[in-house]
Amino acid sequence: MKKYRCVVCDWVYDPAVGDPDAGIAPGMAFEDLPEDWVCPLCGVGKSDFEPLDD
């Protein structure tokens, strides 16, 4: 599963870690995150993330 980077603050969503503070368990692909999920650092939505090259 790909990691995604926030283009605003550079926070990286790693599916191996998830987002425990938002109730997102490890193993959830970025594409499967709820549409209302936001970056835990700056609060922007999924549309402001880009995939990282492996």
Short mmCIF file of C-alpha atoms in Angstrom, two decimals, residues 9-10 15 42 44 49 54:
data_model
loop_
_atom_site.label_atom_id
_atom_site.label_comp_id
_atom_site.label_asym_id
_atom_site.label_seq_id
_atom_site.Cartn_x
_atom_site.Cartn_y
_atom_site.Cartn_z
CA CYS A 9 2.34 20.42 5.80
CA ASP A 10 4.28 17.35 4.52
CA PRO A 15 -1.14 2.68 5.94
CA CYS A 42 -3.16 20.88 9.41
CA VAL A 44 -6.90 19.67 5.05
CA PHE A 49 -2.57 14.55 -0.48
CA ASP A 54 8.26 3.95 -3.47
#
